[in-house]
Amino acid sequence: MFLIWGIFFSGAQTRDVITLQKEWKFSKGNHPTAIATDFDDSKWEKITVPHDWAIYGPFDEDIDKQTIAIEQNGETSATEKTGRTGALPYIGEAWYRNQFSLPEFNKNKKVLLVFEGAMSEPEVFLNGKKVGEWKYGYSYFYFDITEYINNSDNNLLAVKLNNLGLSSRWYPGAGLYRKVQVIVKDKASIDQWGTFITTPLITSEVAQVNIKTQVSGDNLRLITDILDAEGQVIASNDSETIFGNQFEQNIAVDNPKLWSPETPYLYTAVSKLFSGNELKDQITKRFGIREITYEANAGFSLNGNIRKFKGVCLHHDLGPIGTAVNTSALRRQLRILKDMGCDAIRSSHNMPSIEQLELCDEMGFMFLAESFDEWAKPKVENGYNRFFEDYAEKDIVNLVRATRNHPSIVMWSSGNEVPDQWGTEGVKRAKWLQDIFHREDPTRPVTVGMDQVKATIESGFGALLDVPGLNYRVHLYDEAYEKFPQGFLLGSETASTVSSRGIYKFPVEQGIMKTYNDFQSSSYDLEYCSWSNLPDDDFVLQDDKPWVIGEFVWTGFDYLGEPTPYDDVWPSRSSYFGINDLAGLPKDRFYLYRSRWNTKDETLHILPHWNWEGREGKITPVFVYTSYDSAELFLNGKSLGIQYKNSETHQNRYRLMWMDVIYEPGTLKVVALDKNGNPVASKEVITAGKPYQIILDPDRKTITANGDDLAYVTATVVDKNGIPCPTATNQLQFKVEGKGKFRAACNGDATSLELFHVPTMKLFSGKLVVLVQSTEDAGNIKLIVTGKGLKTGKTSFKSFN
Ligand code: GAL
C-alpha cells in the first residue's frame, strides 16, 4: 500500500482499490449546484472519511423531539421524548465532494464506486451526472461508474445525504461514516462480491473448501491458491470449466485448523483470473474452516461442540467519536468484551461495518448479522418502512454477498421486534425475507428477535423461522419452546438492565423503570424496564434449559440515544443499558457477566465503592461478583460472615450479597474461598480521602502512525495514598504534544452535555477516558491532563509507521 496525493492505492497490479479517505469537502445544507464540476467548494470544510457530521453537537433537547407513545415499551399515551436519537444535530441535508484521479484508466477498464454505508438516502453524482441512489443508511452498495468517467486525471464525485427527523430509535449518526472506495479493474474480471467460500465437509484429515467465483469476460481460467496463516501455499486449483458466469472450485485442505472464538485460525484464498495467458484480475479473501449446526435437542454446535452464545448486542456508534468507523475503537471494544468472556456479537439492528467483521474473524467472535428494525409497518414515522417494499430484497442481497465469507457470521437476522409480528402479512414477509437469505446463503440460519411471543406462536410467524429468537419474555420461554417446532430457542435480546457506572442508590431493592432526581440508575444491578429483566433471570434459563442456545445481552456498551428510563427528561441523552459505559469503562455488571463467561481467569469484584460520608451507621449492602462459590467479607478487619451462592433466589445463585452491612469508613475486604473453605484470593475497597492527583492509564503504549489509530487513556483521580476517589467530579483539561492529537473525551455520564471533541471535561464517578489520535508522522506523543488543585497527570507513548 502506498500513498499518493492523499489517496490510498492497494492490491495487485491487476486492479486498483482506491480508498477515498482524504481531500473531501463537506457542507451542511442544500447545495444542488454542487454536482457541477466547476462548483466552488473552497469555503467548504475539509474533512476525512469516515466522517460523522453530527457528533460535534451541540446537544440540544429540541433536536428530533419525539412526542410519541413507544408502543413496544407498552406506553399508551404520548410523552415528549427528548434524547431519543441522542439530541445531536443529525437531521437535514449535507453534501460531500471529492476529486479523484484514476491510475491506468483506459477503455478496457471497468470502474466501480463502493459505499459501505452512507447515512442516509444517498444520491451519488459523478462529473455532473447522477449515477444512482440508495435509501437505507446502513447498506453496502456500489455503482458501475465506467460510463461516467471523463478521463483518468480529474473526476468529481458529489454525494448528497439527507436525514429526516423521526427516522430512528437511537442515534443513527450522519454522513459518509464508512469507507468509500473506487475499484478500477479490467472488463474481464471477478465480479464485485463475486466470491463465495464455504466448507461443506470437514474431518480431522481434510476439509473441502468450495469456492464459487462469478466472473465477467471470455476465454477465462481461474487459479486459486489457499494459503495458511503463515502465508504458505498449501493447496491450489486450476479451473477452466465455467458454468454460466461462475467457476466452482473444490479444494482439499489437509489437517485443517478449525476456526472458533478460542482458535480464530484464518486461511486465505488468492484467486487469479486469466484470459488466455494474460493475468486479468486477482483477489484475496480470508476465510475460516468451521462447521455450524443447529439441531432440535442438541441446540447450536460449532465444530461438533455444543455451546451457548455468550453474546452482546451492539449499536454501531462508538461513543465519543460517533458513528465514523474506526478500527482501533472497534478493536478496543472487542478486547474489553474478550476479557469478559463474551464470544458473540449481534449488530443491532442493522448491517455491521466490514471492519468489525474483520476484527471478529481475527479475534474470535461469532456474529449475528442483523438487517432491519422495521419492515413494512412503522416504529417511527420516517423509518425503514418507507423503503421496505422496494429495497428489502436488495439490502439483504448486498448484506449477504458483501459479508458471507466471514467465518465469524454464524446467523442472519431479518428483523428486530418488527411490528409486522402482528397480522398475516407479517408472516408472509418473514418467509419472503428468510427465503432471500436462504437463496443467497444456504449455509446459515435466519432469526428474528421477537417480542410479541404470544402473537407469533398463534400466527405461525415464529414456527417458520430457522431460529426462534426471543427478546426478553423470560416467562414465555417454556411455552415458546413447547409450541415452536424447532426444538431450541435463542435469547436474541436479554436483560436490558439499567445502571450508571459508580452510582448506587438506597435502599437496595429491585425496581422497574425506577427514576431518581439525578437521572442516574443504580449500579446494584437490580433495576430494569417494564419489558425486560435482570441478568440473573437469563442465567437461570441458560443454565437450566438445554434447549436455550445462548443469549445476546442488551447491550455490551452504552450508546447514544434511547436514555430509558429517562426517555422524557432532559438532559439524558444516552443509554443506561450498557455493561460498559459510553466511554468503554466497565460498570459493575461487567464483572457479573465475567464471573460466569470468562472461564479462564478468576473474577472477584466488590461493590459499591466505600466513600459514603453521611451514611455512617446506615445499612449499605455489599455485593461480590465472583467466579468463586463463596467468600468472607471483612470491614475494618472484622468478619461480616461467609456467603455462599445458593438457589434461594435468582440473585443468590449468581451473586454473593451481604445485605445488612452497616457503613463505617475504612477497608472493605473480601476473601474468596475454595471448595474446602480455604482462602484463595482477596480484594479490597478503601475509603478515599480528598482528590489529590490525576493518574493516567493508556490502553496501549505504542500506536500506528496512520492518522487514525487511537490510544484510550483512562484518567482517574486518586487521594494522597493513591486510593481512587470514586465520587470525584473535577473538571479536567487535556493537552497532547508531539506526534498525536486530542481526539475526544468521554466520562460515561448519560446526562453530560459537554462536547466530546472539546479538550475539557468533568470526571464522572472519579474517571473519564481521553482519546489520543496518531498523526501520519511517527514519534513520541505526550498527554498532559490538568485539573484545578490536582497534581497533573502525564503519560507518553510512541507511534510507529
Ligand atoms: C428492545 C429493542 C432494543 C432496545 C431495547 C431497550 O425491545 O429491541 O432496540 O430498544 O428494547 O430495552
JSON list of C-alpha atoms in Angstrom, two decimals, residues 402-575:
[
{"chain": "A", "resi": 402, "resn": "ALA", "atom": "CA", "xyz": [-20.63, -8.46, 0.90]},
{"chain": "A", "resi": 403, "resn": "THR", "atom": "CA", "xyz": [-20.11, -10.40, 4.13]},
{"chain": "A", "resi": 404, "resn": "ARG", "atom": "CA", "xyz": [-20.73, -14.12, 3.56]},
{"chain": "A", "resi": 405, "resn": "ASN", "atom": "CA", "xyz": [-17.05, -15.13, 3.59]},
{"chain": "A", "resi": 406, "resn": "HIS", "atom": "CA", "xyz": [-16.57, -14.02, 7.18]},
{"chain": "A", "resi": 407, "resn": "PRO", "atom": "CA", "xyz": [-16.30, -17.14, 9.33]},
{"chain": "A", "resi": 408, "resn": "SER", "atom": "CA", "xyz": [-17.47, -15.10, 12.30]},
{"chain": "A", "resi": 409, "resn": "ILE", "atom": "CA", "xyz": [-21.00, -14.83, 10.90]},
{"chain": "A", "resi": 410, "resn": "VAL", "atom": "CA", "xyz": [-22.97, -17.82, 12.16]},
{"chain": "A", "resi": 411, "resn": "MET", "atom": "CA", "xyz": [-26.52, -16.49, 11.82]},
{"chain": "A", "resi": 412, "resn": "TRP", "atom": "CA", "xyz": [-28.51, -13.83, 9.99]},
{"chain": "A", "resi": 413, "resn": "SER", "atom": "CA", "xyz": [-31.35, -11.81, 11.42]},
{"chain": "A", "resi": 414, "resn": "SER", "atom": "CA", "xyz": [-34.03, -10.39, 9.15]},
{"chain": "A", "resi": 415, "resn": "GLY", "atom": "CA", "xyz": [-35.55, -8.19, 11.81]},
{"chain": "A", "resi": 416, "resn": "ASN", "atom": "CA", "xyz": [-35.88, -6.92, 15.33]},
{"chain": "A", "resi": 417, "resn": "GLU", "atom": "CA", "xyz": [-39.23, -6.70, 17.11]},
{"chain": "A", "resi": 418, "resn": "VAL", "atom": "CA", "xyz": [-40.86, -5.71, 13.83]},
{"chain": "A", "resi": 419, "resn": "PRO", "atom": "CA", "xyz": [-44.49, -4.61, 14.28]},
{"chain": "A", "resi": 420, "resn": "ASP", "atom": "CA", "xyz": [-45.20, -6.99, 11.40]},
{"chain": "A", "resi": 421, "resn": "GLN", "atom": "CA", "xyz": [-45.16, -9.73, 14.05]},
{"chain": "A", "resi": 422, "resn": "TRP", "atom": "CA", "xyz": [-48.86, -8.88, 14.13]},
{"chain": "A", "resi": 423, "resn": "GLY", "atom": "CA", "xyz": [-51.05, -9.98, 11.21]},
{"chain": "A", "resi": 424, "resn": "THR", "atom": "CA", "xyz": [-50.85, -12.45, 8.35]},
{"chain": "A", "resi": 425, "resn": "GLU", "atom": "CA", "xyz": [-48.95, -10.11, 6.04]},
{"chain": "A", "resi": 426, "resn": "GLY", "atom": "CA", "xyz": [-46.10, -10.21, 8.51]},
{"chain": "A", "resi": 427, "resn": "VAL", "atom": "CA", "xyz": [-45.94, -13.99, 8.37]},
{"chain": "A", "resi": 428, "resn": "LYS", "atom": "CA", "xyz": [-45.59, -13.80, 4.60]},
{"chain": "A", "resi": 429, "resn": "ARG", "atom": "CA", "xyz": [-42.92, -11.15, 4.91]},
{"chain": "A", "resi": 430, "resn": "ALA", "atom": "CA", "xyz": [-40.97, -13.24, 7.41]},
{"chain": "A", "resi": 431, "resn": "LYS", "atom": "CA", "xyz": [-40.95, -16.14, 4.96]},
{"chain": "A", "resi": 432, "resn": "TRP", "atom": "CA", "xyz": [-40.12, -13.95, 1.98]},
{"chain": "A", "resi": 433, "resn": "LEU", "atom": "CA", "xyz": [-37.11, -12.43, 3.73]},
{"chain": "A", "resi": 434, "resn": "GLN", "atom": "CA", "xyz": [-35.89, -15.74, 5.10]},
{"chain": "A", "resi": 435, "resn": "ASP", "atom": "CA", "xyz": [-36.13, -17.28, 1.62]},
{"chain": "A", "resi": 436, "resn": "ILE", "atom": "CA", "xyz": [-33.95, -14.47, 0.24]},
{"chain": "A", "resi": 437, "resn": "PHE", "atom": "CA", "xyz": [-31.31, -15.19, 2.87]},
{"chain": "A", "resi": 438, "resn": "HIS", "atom": "CA", "xyz": [-31.51, -18.92, 2.05]},
{"chain": "A", "resi": 439, "resn": "ARG", "atom": "CA", "xyz": [-31.22, -18.31, -1.67]},
{"chain": "A", "resi": 440, "resn": "GLU", "atom": "CA", "xyz": [-28.17, -16.10, -1.18]},
{"chain": "A", "resi": 441, "resn": "ASP", "atom": "CA", "xyz": [-26.58, -18.25, 1.52]},
{"chain": "A", "resi": 442, "resn": "PRO", "atom": "CA", "xyz": [-27.79, -21.81, 2.11]},
{"chain": "A", "resi": 443, "resn": "THR", "atom": "CA", "xyz": [-25.26, -22.32, 4.93]},
{"chain": "A", "resi": 444, "resn": "ARG", "atom": "CA", "xyz": [-26.56, -20.10, 7.74]},
{"chain": "A", "resi": 445, "resn": "PRO", "atom": "CA", "xyz": [-29.89, -19.94, 9.54]},
{"chain": "A", "resi": 446, "resn": "VAL", "atom": "CA", "xyz": [-32.10, -16.88, 9.96]},
{"chain": "A", "resi": 447, "resn": "THR", "atom": "CA", "xyz": [-33.68, -15.50, 13.09]},
{"chain": "A", "resi": 448, "resn": "VAL", "atom": "CA", "xyz": [-35.95, -12.62, 14.06]},
{"chain": "A", "resi": 449, "resn": "GLY", "atom": "CA", "xyz": [-35.79, -11.03, 17.51]},
{"chain": "A", "resi": 450, "resn": "MET", "atom": "CA", "xyz": [-39.38, -11.44, 18.67]},
{"chain": "A", "resi": 451, "resn": "ASP", "atom": "CA", "xyz": [-41.05, -9.58, 21.50]},
{"chain": "A", "resi": 452, "resn": "GLN", "atom": "CA", "xyz": [-44.64, -10.48, 20.58]},
{"chain": "A", "resi": 453, "resn": "VAL", "atom": "CA", "xyz": [-44.18, -14.08, 21.53]},
{"chain": "A", "resi": 454, "resn": "LYS", "atom": "CA", "xyz": [-47.84, -14.99, 22.04]},
{"chain": "A", "resi": 455, "resn": "ALA", "atom": "CA", "xyz": [-48.82, -13.46, 18.69]},
{"chain": "A", "resi": 456, "resn": "THR", "atom": "CA", "xyz": [-46.01, -15.23, 16.84]},
{"chain": "A", "resi": 457, "resn": "ILE", "atom": "CA", "xyz": [-46.99, -18.55, 18.43]},
{"chain": "A", "resi": 458, "resn": "GLU", "atom": "CA", "xyz": [-50.56, -18.06, 17.21]},
{"chain": "A", "resi": 459, "resn": "SER", "atom": "CA", "xyz": [-49.78, -16.84, 13.72]},
{"chain": "A", "resi": 460, "resn": "GLY", "atom": "CA", "xyz": [-47.10, -19.27, 12.65]},
{"chain": "A", "resi": 461, "resn": "PHE", "atom": "CA", "xyz": [-44.58, -16.42, 12.36]},
{"chain": "A", "resi": 462, "resn": "GLY", "atom": "CA", "xyz": [-42.26, -17.96, 14.95]},
{"chain": "A", "resi": 463, "resn": "ALA", "atom": "CA", "xyz": [-42.68, -21.51, 13.65]},
{"chain": "A", "resi": 464, "resn": "LEU", "atom": "CA", "xyz": [-41.35, -20.74, 10.21]},
{"chain": "A", "resi": 465, "resn": "LEU", "atom": "CA", "xyz": [-38.07, -19.18, 11.38]},
{"chain": "A", "resi": 466, "resn": "ASP", "atom": "CA", "xyz": [-34.88, -21.24, 11.34]},
{"chain": "A", "resi": 467, "resn": "VAL", "atom": "CA", "xyz": [-34.04, -19.93, 14.81]},
{"chain": "A", "resi": 468, "resn": "PRO", "atom": "CA", "xyz": [-36.79, -18.53, 17.03]},
{"chain": "A", "resi": 469, "resn": "GLY", "atom": "CA", "xyz": [-35.29, -15.56, 18.84]},
{"chain": "A", "resi": 470, "resn": "LEU", "atom": "CA", "xyz": [-36.93, -14.24, 21.99]},
{"chain": "A", "resi": 471, "resn": "ASN", "atom": "CA", "xyz": [-36.33, -10.69, 23.10]},
{"chain": "A", "resi": 472, "resn": "TYR", "atom": "CA", "xyz": [-36.82, -10.75, 26.90]},
{"chain": "A", "resi": 473, "resn": "ARG", "atom": "CA", "xyz": [-40.08, -12.54, 27.86]},
{"chain": "A", "resi": 474, "resn": "VAL", "atom": "CA", "xyz": [-38.30, -14.95, 30.19]},
{"chain": "A", "resi": 475, "resn": "HIS", "atom": "CA", "xyz": [-41.69, -16.08, 31.48]},
{"chain": "A", "resi": 476, "resn": "LEU", "atom": "CA", "xyz": [-42.63, -17.33, 28.00]},
{"chain": "A", "resi": 477, "resn": "TYR", "atom": "CA", "xyz": [-39.53, -19.42, 27.23]},
{"chain": "A", "resi": 478, "resn": "ASP", "atom": "CA", "xyz": [-41.13, -22.72, 28.29]},
{"chain": "A", "resi": 479, "resn": "GLU", "atom": "CA", "xyz": [-44.31, -22.09, 26.35]},
{"chain": "A", "resi": 480, "resn": "ALA", "atom": "CA", "xyz": [-42.43, -20.95, 23.27]},
{"chain": "A", "resi": 481, "resn": "TYR", "atom": "CA", "xyz": [-40.18, -24.00, 23.37]},
{"chain": "A", "resi": 482, "resn": "GLU", "atom": "CA", "xyz": [-43.17, -26.26, 23.64]},
{"chain": "A", "resi": 483, "resn": "LYS", "atom": "CA", "xyz": [-45.20, -24.59, 20.89]},
{"chain": "A", "resi": 484, "resn": "PHE", "atom": "CA", "xyz": [-42.48, -23.79, 18.37]},
{"chain": "A", "resi": 485, "resn": "PRO", "atom": "CA", "xyz": [-41.32, -26.74, 16.29]},
{"chain": "A", "resi": 486, "resn": "GLN", "atom": "CA", "xyz": [-37.59, -26.00, 16.15]},
{"chain": "A", "resi": 487, "resn": "GLY", "atom": "CA", "xyz": [-36.62, -27.69, 19.41]},
{"chain": "A", "resi": 488, "resn": "PHE", "atom": "CA", "xyz": [-34.46, -24.80, 20.64]},
{"chain": "A", "resi": 489, "resn": "LEU", "atom": "CA", "xyz": [-34.68, -21.08, 21.42]},
{"chain": "A", "resi": 490, "resn": "LEU", "atom": "CA", "xyz": [-32.26, -18.18, 21.27]},
{"chain": "A", "resi": 491, "resn": "GLY", "atom": "CA", "xyz": [-32.25, -15.31, 23.74]},
{"chain": "A", "resi": 492, "resn": "SER", "atom": "CA", "xyz": [-31.80, -12.87, 20.85]},
{"chain": "A", "resi": 493, "resn": "GLU", "atom": "CA", "xyz": [-32.01, -9.96, 23.28]},
{"chain": "A", "resi": 494, "resn": "THR", "atom": "CA", "xyz": [-31.74, -10.27, 27.06]},
{"chain": "A", "resi": 495, "resn": "ALA", "atom": "CA", "xyz": [-31.58, -8.30, 30.30]},
{"chain": "A", "resi": 496, "resn": "SER", "atom": "CA", "xyz": [-31.95, -4.59, 29.46]},
{"chain": "A", "resi": 497, "resn": "THR", "atom": "CA", "xyz": [-30.84, -3.92, 32.98]},
{"chain": "A", "resi": 498, "resn": "VAL", "atom": "CA", "xyz": [-30.03, -0.25, 33.61]},
{"chain": "A", "resi": 499, "resn": "SER", "atom": "CA", "xyz": [-27.18, 1.25, 35.62]},
{"chain": "A", "resi": 500, "resn": "SER", "atom": "CA", "xyz": [-24.80, 4.21, 35.80]},
{"chain": "A", "resi": 501, "resn": "ARG", "atom": "CA", "xyz": [-21.14, 3.50, 36.46]},
{"chain": "A", "resi": 502, "resn": "GLY", "atom": "CA", "xyz": [-20.22, 4.09, 40.09]},
{"chain": "A", "resi": 503, "resn": "ILE", "atom": "CA", "xyz": [-23.69, 5.28, 41.18]},
{"chain": "A", "resi": 504, "resn": "TYR", "atom": "CA", "xyz": [-25.51, 3.38, 43.96]},
{"chain": "A", "resi": 505, "resn": "LYS", "atom": "CA", "xyz": [-29.00, 4.02, 45.33]},
{"chain": "A", "resi": 506, "resn": "PHE", "atom": "CA", "xyz": [-30.53, 3.15, 48.68]},
{"chain": "A", "resi": 507, "resn": "PRO", "atom": "CA", "xyz": [-32.47, 1.27, 49.87]},
{"chain": "A", "resi": 508, "resn": "VAL", "atom": "CA", "xyz": [-31.13, -1.56, 47.74]},
{"chain": "A", "resi": 509, "resn": "GLU", "atom": "CA", "xyz": [-34.14, -3.17, 46.12]},
{"chain": "A", "resi": 510, "resn": "GLN", "atom": "CA", "xyz": [-35.42, -4.32, 42.77]},
{"chain": "A", "resi": 511, "resn": "GLY", "atom": "CA", "xyz": [-37.11, -1.66, 40.69]},
{"chain": "A", "resi": 512, "resn": "ILE", "atom": "CA", "xyz": [-38.87, -1.38, 37.35]},
{"chain": "A", "resi": 513, "resn": "MET", "atom": "CA", "xyz": [-38.37, 1.87, 35.41]},
{"chain": "A", "resi": 514, "resn": "LYS", "atom": "CA", "xyz": [-37.06, 3.45, 38.59]},
{"chain": "A", "resi": 515, "resn": "THR", "atom": "CA", "xyz": [-36.02, 7.08, 38.32]},
{"chain": "A", "resi": 516, "resn": "TYR", "atom": "CA", "xyz": [-34.08, 9.46, 40.58]},
{"chain": "A", "resi": 517, "resn": "ASN", "atom": "CA", "xyz": [-33.54, 13.20, 40.74]},
{"chain": "A", "resi": 518, "resn": "ASP", "atom": "CA", "xyz": [-30.01, 12.94, 39.34]},
{"chain": "A", "resi": 519, "resn": "PHE", "atom": "CA", "xyz": [-31.25, 10.98, 36.28]},
{"chain": "A", "resi": 520, "resn": "GLN", "atom": "CA", "xyz": [-28.96, 8.05, 37.05]},
{"chain": "A", "resi": 521, "resn": "SER", "atom": "CA", "xyz": [-29.68, 4.35, 37.68]},
{"chain": "A", "resi": 522, "resn": "SER", "atom": "CA", "xyz": [-28.27, 2.23, 40.48]},
{"chain": "A", "resi": 523, "resn": "SER", "atom": "CA", "xyz": [-25.27, 0.01, 39.93]},
{"chain": "A", "resi": 524, "resn": "TYR", "atom": "CA", "xyz": [-26.50, -2.61, 42.37]},
{"chain": "A", "resi": 525, "resn": "ASP", "atom": "CA", "xyz": [-27.85, -4.06, 39.10]},
{"chain": "A", "resi": 526, "resn": "LEU", "atom": "CA", "xyz": [-31.40, -4.54, 40.30]},
{"chain": "A", "resi": 527, "resn": "GLU", "atom": "CA", "xyz": [-33.17, -2.04, 38.01]},
{"chain": "A", "resi": 528, "resn": "TYR", "atom": "CA", "xyz": [-34.73, -2.93, 34.70]},
{"chain": "A", "resi": 529, "resn": "CYS", "atom": "CA", "xyz": [-37.59, -1.99, 32.38]},
{"chain": "A", "resi": 530, "resn": "SER", "atom": "CA", "xyz": [-41.22, -2.99, 32.24]},
{"chain": "A", "resi": 531, "resn": "TRP", "atom": "CA", "xyz": [-40.49, -5.32, 29.31]},
{"chain": "A", "resi": 532, "resn": "SER", "atom": "CA", "xyz": [-37.14, -6.63, 30.49]},
{"chain": "A", "resi": 533, "resn": "ASN", "atom": "CA", "xyz": [-35.44, -8.42, 33.36]},
{"chain": "A", "resi": 534, "resn": "LEU", "atom": "CA", "xyz": [-32.30, -8.84, 35.44]},
{"chain": "A", "resi": 535, "resn": "PRO", "atom": "CA", "xyz": [-29.21, -10.70, 34.18]},
{"chain": "A", "resi": 536, "resn": "ASP", "atom": "CA", "xyz": [-29.70, -13.50, 36.72]},
{"chain": "A", "resi": 537, "resn": "ASP", "atom": "CA", "xyz": [-33.11, -14.40, 35.23]},
{"chain": "A", "resi": 538, "resn": "ASP", "atom": "CA", "xyz": [-31.40, -15.09, 31.93]},
{"chain": "A", "resi": 539, "resn": "PHE", "atom": "CA", "xyz": [-28.60, -17.03, 33.62]},
{"chain": "A", "resi": 540, "resn": "VAL", "atom": "CA", "xyz": [-31.16, -19.40, 35.13]},
{"chain": "A", "resi": 541, "resn": "LEU", "atom": "CA", "xyz": [-32.63, -20.15, 31.71]},
{"chain": "A", "resi": 542, "resn": "GLN", "atom": "CA", "xyz": [-29.21, -20.51, 30.13]},
{"chain": "A", "resi": 543, "resn": "ASP", "atom": "CA", "xyz": [-28.08, -22.88, 32.86]},
{"chain": "A", "resi": 544, "resn": "ASP", "atom": "CA", "xyz": [-31.22, -24.94, 33.37]},
{"chain": "A", "resi": 545, "resn": "LYS", "atom": "CA", "xyz": [-32.67, -25.32, 29.89]},
{"chain": "A", "resi": 546, "resn": "PRO", "atom": "CA", "xyz": [-30.51, -27.31, 27.50]},
{"chain": "A", "resi": 547, "resn": "TRP", "atom": "CA", "xyz": [-32.64, -26.09, 24.60]},
{"chain": "A", "resi": 548, "resn": "VAL", "atom": "CA", "xyz": [-31.73, -22.43, 25.11]},
{"chain": "A", "resi": 549, "resn": "ILE", "atom": "CA", "xyz": [-28.81, -21.82, 22.74]},
{"chain": "A", "resi": 550, "resn": "GLY", "atom": "CA", "xyz": [-27.45, -18.67, 24.28]},
{"chain": "A", "resi": 551, "resn": "GLU", "atom": "CA", "xyz": [-28.08, -15.01, 24.84]},
{"chain": "A", "resi": 552, "resn": "PHE", "atom": "CA", "xyz": [-27.26, -11.58, 23.41]},
{"chain": "A", "resi": 553, "resn": "VAL", "atom": "CA", "xyz": [-27.34, -9.06, 26.25]},
{"chain": "A", "resi": 554, "resn": "TRP", "atom": "CA", "xyz": [-28.75, -5.59, 25.61]},
{"chain": "A", "resi": 555, "resn": "THR", "atom": "CA", "xyz": [-26.04, -4.08, 25.43]},
{"chain": "A", "resi": 556, "resn": "GLY", "atom": "CA", "xyz": [-22.27, -4.53, 25.58]},
{"chain": "A", "resi": 557, "resn": "PHE", "atom": "CA", "xyz": [-21.64, -0.77, 25.66]},
{"chain": "A", "resi": 558, "resn": "ASP", "atom": "CA", "xyz": [-23.81, 2.24, 26.28]},
{"chain": "A", "resi": 559, "resn": "TYR", "atom": "CA", "xyz": [-24.81, 4.04, 23.09]},
{"chain": "A", "resi": 560, "resn": "LEU", "atom": "CA", "xyz": [-26.05, 7.48, 22.09]},
{"chain": "A", "resi": 561, "resn": "GLY", "atom": "CA", "xyz": [-29.81, 7.91, 22.32]},
{"chain": "A", "resi": 562, "resn": "GLU", "atom": "CA", "xyz": [-32.55, 5.83, 23.96]},
{"chain": "A", "resi": 563, "resn": "PRO", "atom": "CA", "xyz": [-31.97, 7.04, 27.54]},
{"chain": "A", "resi": 564, "resn": "THR", "atom": "CA", "xyz": [-34.52, 4.71, 29.16]},
{"chain": "A", "resi": 565, "resn": "PRO", "atom": "CA", "xyz": [-35.77, 5.09, 31.95]},
{"chain": "A", "resi": 566, "resn": "TYR", "atom": "CA", "xyz": [-35.22, 8.82, 31.35]},
{"chain": "A", "resi": 567, "resn": "ASP", "atom": "CA", "xyz": [-36.65, 8.97, 27.80]},
{"chain": "A", "resi": 568, "resn": "ASP", "atom": "CA", "xyz": [-38.72, 12.02, 28.60]},
{"chain": "A", "resi": 569, "resn": "VAL", "atom": "CA", "xyz": [-36.42, 14.04, 30.82]},
{"chain": "A", "resi": 570, "resn": "TRP", "atom": "CA", "xyz": [-33.65, 16.34, 29.75]},
{"chain": "A", "resi": 571, "resn": "PRO", "atom": "CA", "xyz": [-30.64, 16.19, 29.73]},
{"chain": "A", "resi": 572, "resn": "SER", "atom": "CA", "xyz": [-30.45, 12.40, 29.50]},
{"chain": "A", "resi": 573, "resn": "ARG", "atom": "CA", "xyz": [-29.11, 11.68, 26.03]},
{"chain": "A", "resi": 574, "resn": "SER", "atom": "CA", "xyz": [-27.51, 8.26, 26.01]},
{"chain": "A", "resi": 575, "resn": "SER", "atom": "CA", "xyz": [-28.35, 4.79, 27.19]}
]
